[in-house]
Coordinates of C-alpha atoms in Angstrom, one line a residue:
M22 CA 4.4 43.3 -25.6
E23 CA 6.6 40.2 -25.8
P24 CA 5.4 37.7 -28.4
S25 CA 5.8 34.9 -26.0
I26 CA 3.3 36.5 -23.6
L27 CA 0.7 37.0 -26.3
L28 CA 1.1 33.5 -27.6
S29 CA 0.9 32.0 -24.1
F30 CA -2.4 33.9 -23.5
L31 CA -3.8 32.9 -26.9
K32 CA -3.0 29.3 -26.2
E33 CA -4.8 29.4 -22.8
L34 CA -7.7 31.3 -24.3
S35 CA -8.2 28.9 -27.2
A36 CA -8.7 26.0 -24.7
E37 CA -11.8 27.8 -23.3
V38 CA -15.4 27.4 -24.5
S39 CA -17.2 29.4 -21.9
L40 CA -18.0 32.9 -23.1
D41 CA -18.1 34.2 -19.5
R42 CA -14.6 32.9 -18.8
I43 CA -13.2 34.2 -22.1
N44 CA -14.8 37.6 -21.2
R45 CA -13.0 37.6 -17.8
F46 CA -9.7 36.4 -19.2
L47 CA -9.7 39.0 -22.0
N48 CA -10.7 41.8 -19.6
A49 CA -7.8 40.9 -17.3
F50 CA -5.3 40.7 -20.1
L51 CA -6.3 44.1 -21.7
S52 CA -6.3 45.8 -18.2
N53 CA -2.7 44.5 -17.5
F54 CA -1.1 45.3 -20.9
Y55 CA -3.0 48.4 -22.2
K56 CA -2.9 51.3 -19.9
G57 CA -5.7 53.2 -21.4
Y58 CA -8.1 50.2 -21.7
L59 CA -11.7 50.8 -20.5
D60 CA -14.1 48.3 -22.0
F61 CA -14.8 45.9 -24.9
N62 CA -17.6 44.1 -26.6
V63 CA -17.9 41.5 -29.2
F64 CA -20.6 41.2 -31.9
I65 CA -21.2 37.8 -33.5
G66 CA -23.6 36.1 -35.9
E67 CA -23.8 33.5 -38.6
S68 CA -24.7 36.2 -41.1
K69 CA -24.9 40.0 -41.2
E70 CA -28.6 39.9 -40.5
K71 CA -28.0 37.8 -37.3
I72 CA -25.1 39.7 -35.8
K73 CA -25.8 40.6 -32.1
P74 CA -23.8 41.7 -29.1
L75 CA -22.5 38.9 -27.0
F76 CA -22.3 41.0 -23.8
D77 CA -24.2 43.9 -22.3
V78 CA -24.9 46.8 -24.7
D79 CA -27.6 49.4 -25.1
E80 CA -30.0 48.1 -27.7
K81 CA -30.8 51.6 -29.0
V82 CA -27.2 52.4 -29.4
W83 CA -26.5 49.1 -31.2
D84 CA -29.5 49.6 -33.6
K85 CA -28.2 53.1 -34.4
N86 CA -24.6 52.0 -35.2
K87 CA -25.3 48.6 -36.6
N88 CA -25.4 49.4 -40.3
F89 CA -22.3 51.6 -40.1
L90 CA -20.2 49.0 -38.1
I91 CA -21.0 45.9 -40.0
N92 CA -20.1 47.5 -43.3
I93 CA -16.5 48.4 -42.3
K94 CA -14.2 45.8 -43.8
N95 CA -10.8 46.8 -42.3
P96 CA -9.6 47.3 -38.7
F97 CA -9.0 50.8 -37.4
F98 CA -8.1 52.8 -34.3
R99 CA -9.9 56.2 -34.1
N100 CA -11.0 59.1 -32.0
I101 CA -14.7 58.5 -31.1
K102 CA -15.6 62.0 -32.3
E103 CA -14.7 60.9 -35.8
I104 CA -17.5 58.2 -35.7
P105 CA -20.9 59.7 -36.4
N106 CA -23.6 59.1 -33.7
Y107 CA -21.5 56.6 -31.8
S108 CA -22.2 56.4 -28.1
P109 CA -19.5 54.7 -26.1
K110 CA -20.3 52.1 -23.5
N111 CA -17.9 53.8 -21.0
H112 CA -18.5 57.6 -20.7
Q113 CA -14.7 58.1 -20.2
A114 CA -13.9 56.6 -23.6
E115 CA -12.2 58.8 -26.2
F116 CA -10.8 56.3 -28.6
I117 CA -12.2 53.1 -30.1
Y118 CA -10.5 50.1 -31.7
Y119 CA -12.4 48.1 -34.3
Y120 CA -11.5 44.7 -35.8
P121 CA -13.8 42.8 -38.2
F122 CA -14.0 38.9 -38.1
Y123 CA -14.2 36.9 -41.3
R124 CA -14.7 33.2 -41.9
F125 CA -14.2 31.8 -45.4
R126 CA -14.3 35.4 -46.6
E127 CA -17.7 35.8 -45.0
F128 CA -18.1 38.6 -42.4
F129 CA -19.5 37.2 -39.2
G130 CA -18.7 39.9 -36.5
F131 CA -16.2 42.3 -34.9
I132 CA -14.7 43.4 -31.6
L133 CA -14.9 47.0 -30.3
I134 CA -12.5 48.1 -27.6
E135 CA -12.7 51.5 -25.8
F136 CA -9.7 53.4 -24.6
G137 CA -9.3 56.6 -22.6
N138 CA -6.2 57.6 -24.5
T139 CA -4.4 56.9 -27.7
L140 CA -2.2 53.8 -28.4
A141 CA 1.2 53.4 -29.9
E142 CA 1.5 51.8 -33.3
K143 CA 3.2 48.7 -31.8
E144 CA 0.3 48.3 -29.4
I145 CA -2.2 48.5 -32.3
D146 CA -0.2 45.9 -34.2
D147 CA -0.4 43.6 -31.1
L148 CA -4.1 44.2 -30.9
N149 CA -4.5 43.3 -34.6
L150 CA -2.6 40.0 -34.0
L151 CA -4.7 39.3 -30.9
S152 CA -7.9 40.1 -32.6
S153 CA -7.1 37.8 -35.6
F154 CA -7.1 34.9 -33.2
L155 CA -10.1 36.2 -31.1
G156 CA -12.5 35.9 -34.1
P157 CA -12.5 32.1 -34.4
I158 CA -12.3 31.7 -30.6
F159 CA -15.4 33.8 -30.0
F160 CA -17.2 32.3 -32.9
S161 CA -16.5 28.7 -31.7
S162 CA -17.6 29.6 -28.1
Y163 CA -20.7 31.4 -29.5
L164 CA -21.7 28.3 -31.5
Y165 CA -20.9 26.0 -28.5
E166 CA -23.1 28.1 -26.1
K167 CA -25.8 28.3 -28.7
E168 CA -25.8 24.5 -29.2
K169 CA -25.7 23.9 -25.5
E170 CA -28.7 26.2 -24.9
A171 CA -30.5 24.5 -27.8
E172 CA -29.8 21.1 -26.2
K173 CA -31.2 22.4 -22.9
R174 CA -34.4 23.6 -24.6
F175 CA -34.8 20.3 -26.3
E176 CA -34.2 18.5 -23.0
I177 CA -36.9 20.7 -21.4
S178 CA -39.3 19.7 -24.1
Y179 CA -38.4 16.0 -23.8
D180 CA -38.5 16.1 -19.9
L181 CA -42.0 17.8 -20.1
A182 CA -43.2 15.1 -22.5
L183 CA -41.9 12.4 -20.2
F184 CA -43.3 14.1 -17.1
S185 CA -46.7 14.4 -18.7
T186 CA -46.9 10.6 -19.1
R187 CA -46.7 10.2 -15.3
V188 CA -48.7 13.2 -14.2
F189 CA -52.1 14.2 -15.5
D190 CA -52.7 17.3 -13.6
S191 CA -52.7 20.5 -15.7
D192 CA -51.5 22.8 -12.9
R193 CA -48.6 20.5 -12.0
I194 CA -47.5 20.1 -15.6
I195 CA -47.4 24.0 -16.0
E196 CA -45.5 24.4 -12.7
Y197 CA -43.0 21.8 -13.8
L198 CA -42.3 23.4 -17.1
L199 CA -41.9 26.9 -15.7
K200 CA -39.5 25.6 -13.0
T201 CA -37.5 23.7 -15.6
I202 CA -37.2 26.7 -17.9
Y203 CA -36.3 29.1 -15.2
E204 CA -33.7 26.9 -13.4
G205 CA -32.4 25.1 -16.5
L206 CA -31.6 28.2 -18.7
F207 CA -29.2 30.7 -17.2
D208 CA -30.3 33.7 -19.2
I209 CA -34.0 33.6 -18.3
E210 CA -35.2 36.5 -16.1
A211 CA -38.9 35.5 -15.9
V212 CA -41.3 32.9 -17.3
V213 CA -45.1 33.0 -16.9
F214 CA -48.0 31.0 -18.0
Y215 CA -51.1 33.1 -18.7
E216 CA -54.4 31.4 -18.8
I217 CA -57.0 32.8 -21.2
K218 CA -60.5 33.3 -19.8
G219 CA -62.7 35.0 -22.4
N220 CA -61.0 38.3 -23.0
I221 CA -58.9 38.2 -19.8
L222 CA -55.3 37.0 -19.3
I223 CA -54.7 35.5 -15.9
P224 CA -51.2 34.7 -14.7
K225 CA -51.7 31.1 -13.5
A226 CA -48.1 30.3 -12.6
K227 CA -44.8 32.3 -12.7
R228 CA -41.1 32.1 -11.9
G229 CA -38.5 34.9 -11.7
K230 CA -39.1 38.6 -11.8
A231 CA -42.7 38.6 -13.1
D232 CA -44.7 40.9 -10.8
S233 CA -47.0 42.3 -13.4
L234 CA -50.5 40.9 -13.6
I235 CA -50.9 41.7 -17.3
L236 CA -48.9 40.5 -20.2
P237 CA -45.8 42.8 -20.6
I238 CA -45.8 42.3 -24.4
E239 CA -48.2 43.9 -26.9
F240 CA -51.1 41.7 -27.9
S241 CA -54.7 42.3 -29.1
F242 CA -57.0 39.7 -27.6
P243 CA -58.9 37.8 -28.5
G244 CA -59.2 39.1 -32.1
N245 CA -56.9 38.3 -34.9
A246 CA -53.9 37.7 -32.7
L247 CA -55.4 34.5 -31.3
R248 CA -56.4 33.2 -34.7
K249 CA -53.3 34.1 -36.7
M250 CA -50.4 34.7 -34.3
K251 CA -48.2 31.8 -33.3
T252 CA -45.4 33.5 -31.6
N253 CA -44.8 37.2 -30.8
V254 CA -41.3 38.5 -30.1
K255 CA -40.2 41.9 -28.9
A256 CA -36.6 42.5 -28.0
N257 CA -36.0 40.3 -24.9
E258 CA -39.6 39.2 -24.7
L259 CA -41.2 36.1 -26.3
A260 CA -44.8 34.9 -26.1
C261 CA -46.1 31.6 -27.6
L262 CA -49.7 30.5 -27.9
V263 CA -50.5 27.2 -26.3
P264 CA -53.6 25.9 -28.3
T265 CA -55.4 22.7 -27.4
R266 CA -57.7 20.8 -29.7
D267 CA -60.8 23.0 -29.1
F268 CA -59.5 26.3 -27.8
V269 CA -56.4 28.4 -26.9
H270 CA -55.5 27.3 -23.4
G271 CA -53.0 30.1 -22.7
I272 CA -49.8 31.9 -23.4
L273 CA -46.2 30.9 -22.5
Y274 CA -44.3 34.2 -21.8
I275 CA -40.5 34.2 -21.5
R276 CA -38.2 37.2 -20.8
K277 CA -34.4 37.1 -21.1
K278 CA -32.0 38.9 -18.8
K279 CA -30.3 40.4 -21.9
G280 CA -30.1 40.2 -25.6
T281 CA -32.8 39.2 -28.0
F282 CA -34.3 35.9 -29.1
D283 CA -32.8 34.4 -32.3
E284 CA -34.6 32.1 -34.7
D285 CA -33.3 28.9 -33.1
E286 CA -34.6 30.0 -29.7
I287 CA -38.0 31.0 -31.1
K288 CA -38.3 27.6 -32.9
T289 CA -37.3 25.6 -29.8
F290 CA -39.6 27.5 -27.5
E291 CA -42.4 27.0 -30.0
M292 CA -41.6 23.3 -29.8
V293 CA -41.8 23.5 -26.0
S294 CA -45.2 25.3 -26.3
N295 CA -46.5 22.5 -28.7
T296 CA -45.3 19.9 -26.2
L297 CA -47.1 21.7 -23.4
S298 CA -50.2 21.9 -25.6
V299 CA -50.2 18.1 -26.1
A300 CA -49.5 17.5 -22.4
L301 CA -52.4 19.7 -21.4
E302 CA -54.7 18.1 -23.9
N303 CA -53.8 14.7 -22.7
A304 CA -54.3 15.8 -19.1
N305 CA -57.7 17.1 -19.9
F306 CA -58.6 13.9 -21.7
V307 CA -57.4 11.8 -18.8
R308 CA -59.4 14.0 -16.4
E309 CA -62.5 13.5 -18.5
I310 CA -62.0 9.7 -18.6
R311 CA -61.5 9.6 -14.8
E312 CA -64.6 11.7 -14.2
R313 CA -66.6 9.4 -16.5
K314 CA -65.1 6.3 -14.8
E315 CA -66.0 7.7 -11.4
S316 CA -69.5 8.5 -12.6
L317 CA -70.0 5.0 -14.0
E318 CA -68.6 3.4 -10.8
E319 CA -71.1 5.5 -8.8
E320 CA -73.9 4.5 -11.1
I321 CA -73.0 0.8 -10.9
K322 CA -72.7 1.1 -7.1
N323 CA -76.2 2.7 -6.9
L324 CA -77.6 0.0 -9.2
I325 CA -76.1 -2.8 -7.1
E326 CA -77.4 -1.1 -3.9
K327 CA -80.8 -0.7 -5.4
R328 CA -80.9 -4.3 -6.5
I329 CA -79.9 -5.5 -3.0
E330 CA -82.6 -3.3 -1.5
E331 CA -85.1 -4.6 -3.9
E332 CA -84.2 -8.2 -3.1
R333 CA -84.3 -7.4 0.6
V334 CA -87.7 -5.8 0.3
A335 CA -88.9 -8.7 -1.7
L336 CA -87.7 -11.2 0.9
V337 CA -89.2 -9.2 3.8
G338 CA -92.4 -8.9 1.7
K339 CA -92.7 -12.7 1.3
I340 CA -92.1 -13.3 5.0
A341 CA -94.5 -10.5 6.0
A342 CA -97.1 -11.7 3.6
S343 CA -97.2 -15.2 5.2
I344 CA -97.3 -13.8 8.7
V345 CA -99.9 -11.2 7.9
H346 CA -102.1 -13.8 6.2
E347 CA -102.2 -15.9 9.4
L348 CA -102.8 -12.8 11.6
K349 CA -105.6 -11.7 9.3
N350 CA -107.3 -15.1 9.8
L351 CA -107.0 -14.6 13.6
V352 CA -108.4 -11.1 13.4
A353 CA -111.3 -12.3 11.2
G354 CA -112.1 -14.9 14.0
V355 CA -112.0 -12.2 16.6
L356 CA -114.5 -10.1 14.6
S357 CA -116.8 -13.0 14.1
V358 CA -116.9 -13.8 17.8
S359 CA -117.3 -10.1 18.7
E360 CA -120.4 -9.9 16.5
I361 CA -122.0 -13.0 18.1
I362 CA -121.3 -11.7 21.6
E363 CA -122.7 -8.3 20.7
I364 CA -125.9 -9.9 19.5
R365 CA -126.5 -12.3 22.4
E366 CA -125.1 -10.4 25.3
R367 CA -127.6 -8.3 27.3
D368 CA -125.2 -6.5 29.7
E369 CA -124.5 -3.1 28.2
K370 CA -121.1 -2.7 29.8
I371 CA -119.9 -5.9 28.3
K372 CA -121.5 -4.9 24.9
E373 CA -119.5 -1.6 25.1
L374 CA -116.3 -3.5 25.7
V375 CA -117.0 -5.8 22.8
R376 CA -117.8 -3.0 20.5
A377 CA -114.4 -1.3 21.5
L378 CA -112.7 -4.7 20.8
K379 CA -114.5 -5.0 17.5
E380 CA -113.4 -1.4 16.5
E381 CA -109.8 -2.3 17.4
A382 CA -110.0 -5.5 15.5
E383 CA -111.3 -3.7 12.4
I384 CA -108.5 -1.2 12.6
M385 CA -106.0 -4.0 12.9
E386 CA -107.6 -5.8 10.0
Y387 CA -107.2 -2.6 7.9
L388 CA -103.6 -2.3 9.0
L389 CA -102.9 -5.9 8.1
I390 CA -104.5 -5.3 4.7
S391 CA -102.2 -2.3 4.4
L392 CA -99.1 -4.3 5.2
L393 CA -100.1 -6.9 2.6
E394 CA -100.4 -4.0 0.0
I395 CA -96.8 -3.0 0.9
A396 CA -95.5 -6.5 0.8
K397 CA -97.1 -7.8 -2.4
P398 CA -95.8 -7.0 -6.0
F399 CA -96.5 -3.4 -6.8
S400 CA -99.4 -2.5 -9.1
L401 CA -102.0 0.2 -9.3
R402 CA -105.8 0.1 -9.6
V403 CA -106.6 3.6 -10.9
E404 CA -110.1 5.0 -10.5
E405 CA -111.8 8.3 -9.8
N406 CA -111.6 9.0 -6.1
S407 CA -112.6 11.9 -3.8
I408 CA -109.6 13.6 -2.1
K409 CA -111.8 14.5 0.8
E410 CA -113.0 11.0 1.4
M411 CA -109.5 9.5 1.3
I412 CA -108.2 12.1 3.7
E413 CA -111.1 11.5 6.1
K414 CA -110.6 7.7 6.0
A415 CA -106.9 8.1 6.7
F416 CA -107.7 10.6 9.6
S417 CA -110.1 8.1 11.2
L418 CA -107.6 5.3 11.0
S419 CA -104.7 7.4 12.3
K420 CA -106.5 8.1 15.6
F421 CA -105.7 4.6 16.6
F422 CA -102.0 5.6 16.9
V423 CA -102.6 8.7 19.1
K424 CA -102.4 6.6 22.4
G425 CA -102.8 9.2 25.1
K426 CA -101.4 12.2 23.1
K427 CA -103.4 15.4 22.7
I428 CA -103.4 16.0 18.9
D429 CA -105.7 18.3 17.0
F430 CA -106.5 17.2 13.4
K431 CA -107.3 20.1 11.1
F432 CA -108.5 19.7 7.5
E433 CA -108.9 22.6 5.1
I434 CA -110.4 22.2 1.6
E435 CA -112.6 24.6 -0.4
D436 CA -114.0 22.0 -2.9
D437 CA -113.8 18.3 -3.0
F438 CA -111.7 17.3 -6.0
K439 CA -111.8 13.9 -7.7
I440 CA -108.5 12.5 -8.9
M441 CA -107.4 9.4 -10.8
C442 CA -105.6 7.2 -8.3
D443 CA -105.4 3.9 -6.5
K444 CA -107.7 4.5 -3.5
I445 CA -106.2 2.0 -1.1
K446 CA -102.6 2.9 -1.8
M447 CA -103.4 6.7 -1.5
E448 CA -105.2 6.2 1.8
L449 CA -102.3 4.1 3.1
S450 CA -99.8 6.8 2.0
L451 CA -101.8 9.5 3.8
L452 CA -102.1 7.2 6.8
N453 CA -98.3 6.8 6.9
L454 CA -97.8 10.6 6.7
F455 CA -100.3 11.2 9.5
K456 CA -98.7 8.4 11.6
N457 CA -95.3 9.9 11.0
G458 CA -96.6 13.3 12.3
I459 CA -98.2 11.7 15.4
E460 CA -95.0 9.9 16.3
A461 CA -93.0 13.2 15.9
I462 CA -95.3 15.0 18.4
E463 CA -94.3 14.2 22.0
R464 CA -97.3 15.1 24.1
K465 CA -99.6 17.5 22.3
G466 CA -99.6 19.2 18.9
E467 CA -101.4 19.6 15.6
I468 CA -101.6 17.8 12.3
R469 CA -103.0 20.0 9.6
V470 CA -104.0 19.0 6.1
F471 CA -104.9 21.5 3.4
V472 CA -105.5 21.3 -0.3
E473 CA -104.6 24.1 -2.9
K474 CA -105.7 24.0 -6.5
N475 CA -104.6 26.0 -9.5
E476 CA -103.4 24.2 -12.5
K477 CA -102.2 21.4 -10.2
I478 CA -103.4 20.1 -6.8
Y479 CA -101.0 20.6 -3.9
L480 CA -101.9 18.3 -1.0
K481 CA -100.0 19.5 2.1
V482 CA -99.5 17.6 5.4
E483 CA -98.0 19.6 8.3
D484 CA -97.2 18.6 11.9
T485 CA -95.8 20.5 14.9
G486 CA -93.5 17.7 15.9
R487 CA -89.8 17.8 16.7
G488 CA -88.7 18.0 13.1
I489 CA -86.1 16.1 11.0
E490 CA -82.4 17.0 10.9
E491 CA -81.4 18.4 7.5
E492 CA -78.7 15.7 7.0
Y493 CA -81.5 13.1 7.0
L494 CA -84.0 14.8 4.7
D495 CA -82.6 13.1 1.6
K496 CA -82.7 9.7 3.3
I497 CA -86.1 9.4 4.9
F498 CA -87.7 8.0 1.8
E499 CA -85.1 5.2 1.5
P500 CA -86.2 1.6 2.5
F501 CA -85.3 0.5 6.0
F502 CA -84.0 4.0 7.0
S503 CA -85.4 5.1 10.4
K504 CA -84.3 7.1 13.3
K505 CA -87.1 5.7 15.5
E506 CA -86.2 3.0 18.0
K507 CA -88.9 0.6 16.7
G508 CA -89.2 1.9 13.2
A509 CA -89.0 -0.5 10.2
G510 CA -88.2 2.3 7.7
L511 CA -90.9 1.1 5.3
G512 CA -93.7 3.7 5.7
L513 CA -92.2 6.7 3.9
S514 CA -90.4 4.6 1.3
F515 CA -93.9 3.1 0.5
V516 CA -95.3 6.6 0.2
K517 CA -92.7 7.7 -2.2
K518 CA -93.1 4.5 -4.3
V519 CA -96.9 5.1 -4.5
M520 CA -96.5 8.8 -5.5
E521 CA -93.9 8.0 -8.2
A522 CA -95.9 5.1 -9.6
H523 CA -98.9 7.5 -10.0
G524 CA -96.7 10.2 -11.6
F525 CA -97.1 12.5 -8.5
K526 CA -94.2 14.3 -6.8
I527 CA -93.6 14.5 -3.1
R528 CA -91.1 16.7 -1.3
V529 CA -90.4 17.5 2.4
S530 CA -89.1 20.4 4.4
S531 CA -88.5 20.5 8.1
I532 CA -87.4 22.9 10.9
I533 CA -86.0 21.3 14.1
G534 CA -88.3 22.2 17.0
K535 CA -91.1 23.5 14.8
G536 CA -92.2 20.6 12.6
T537 CA -92.3 18.9 9.2
K538 CA -94.2 19.6 6.0
F539 CA -94.9 17.1 3.2
I540 CA -96.2 18.4 -0.1
I541 CA -97.8 16.1 -2.7
E542 CA -98.0 17.6 -6.2
I543 CA -100.7 16.2 -8.4
P544 CA -100.5 17.2 -12.1
K545 CA -103.6 18.6 -13.8
E546 CA -104.1 15.6 -16.1
F547 CA -105.1 13.5 -13.0
I548 CA -107.8 16.0 -11.9
K549 CA -111.3 14.9 -12.9
G550 CA -113.5 17.9 -11.7
S551 CA -115.2 18.6 -8.4
N552 CA -118.2 17.2 -6.6
P553 CA -121.5 19.3 -6.6

């Protein structure tokens, strides 16, 4: 080979820093000027322990020949059969050329070139000259590539940290990292984030050739691996734990297309995992803060609404109280006149009409008293009262609201129990429940009241009315809520207020077209025995 050709090639090659381009250039040069050339590979590292193949090679073959090859100090050209256990990269290869690389007298790698036939002495001399220049060229490119990849990994960690200051969603943070690793590093075949749920690893997000649903690298979970292991490396696979403050969130798994992970790669991917850990912890913290904020906002909203309702009820109560007071005086006058007429009048038909008027006025007086009870400031006058008597009183008053409907009132009770309660407010509550049932029945139906007793008393009021839609069941006890055309929405809210003030519980169930059931639960401490 002409020296000018070799020097010209070396000049062009020394200007390159890309290993791929150097690989292509050298392949083309050897193919053109060495007839028996088949293949070559370069093995580089900062020390003997770190020497690895730069290009494709069978890892098993490399491990088998490594100790032999890195201890050879001089170049040689030999028949492959003379080298123990050596397996050529190309099956047609019969001869091998070896040239060691030194830097400041320190061994840092070598080149292996395979040939199908022998070479002349001049050709071997030219190879020696070429190889003496290739060492520093490959080493410089190797360090450049390594530094460039390290910078990319640092950039990935930095970009992730920056991204996590703008986004506080764990899933989006993980997806962003995997996308950045897979697209930013050319030698990555697959990257997966495995979430840890108890003893199970779940692939939460993945990029590249990662079809397996289990971790392709050996771990024992949860056990000592989670407590002691930081990073696990096996050939071209790497897995880093991603711990948060209180638990291990998951595992970042990365698989290279070729080669193994060196110490720098391991350290930088550990740094990436730590950055991910901080990002996830911050995301979880922000999520908790937002949930608390939403909860507080909802609580404040409910308190404001409750205050508004209380003020509205208080205002309505004041207005109603003044109106009711005047009406009560008028009704009292009607009752007085009715009594005088009933005493003096001799015509029985007129007397019957007056008695009916008097009965209506008495009912109206009771209803006005009831309205005053609802309107005035809430307080309880607790005494022993008969459940049976209170139900019967409410029944008698509720008949005023029937108005042409055919309604059967049924009352079932084995014993008459006495309970500690405010008599008037309990009667008003029962009256409101009966009135609610009467209004729910269109023409004819049934209102049934029955009492069950074990450790507690269960007072149940059922009607066969049209029922209440499920979406409104949680709202019927709210003040001013009503689906009736002329309803004020105060009756059932008063009932619930009375029950809660006593320490009783009330619940409702309903089926459209079949009716509604109210159940009042009275704790045993309010039961005072039974009548003889």
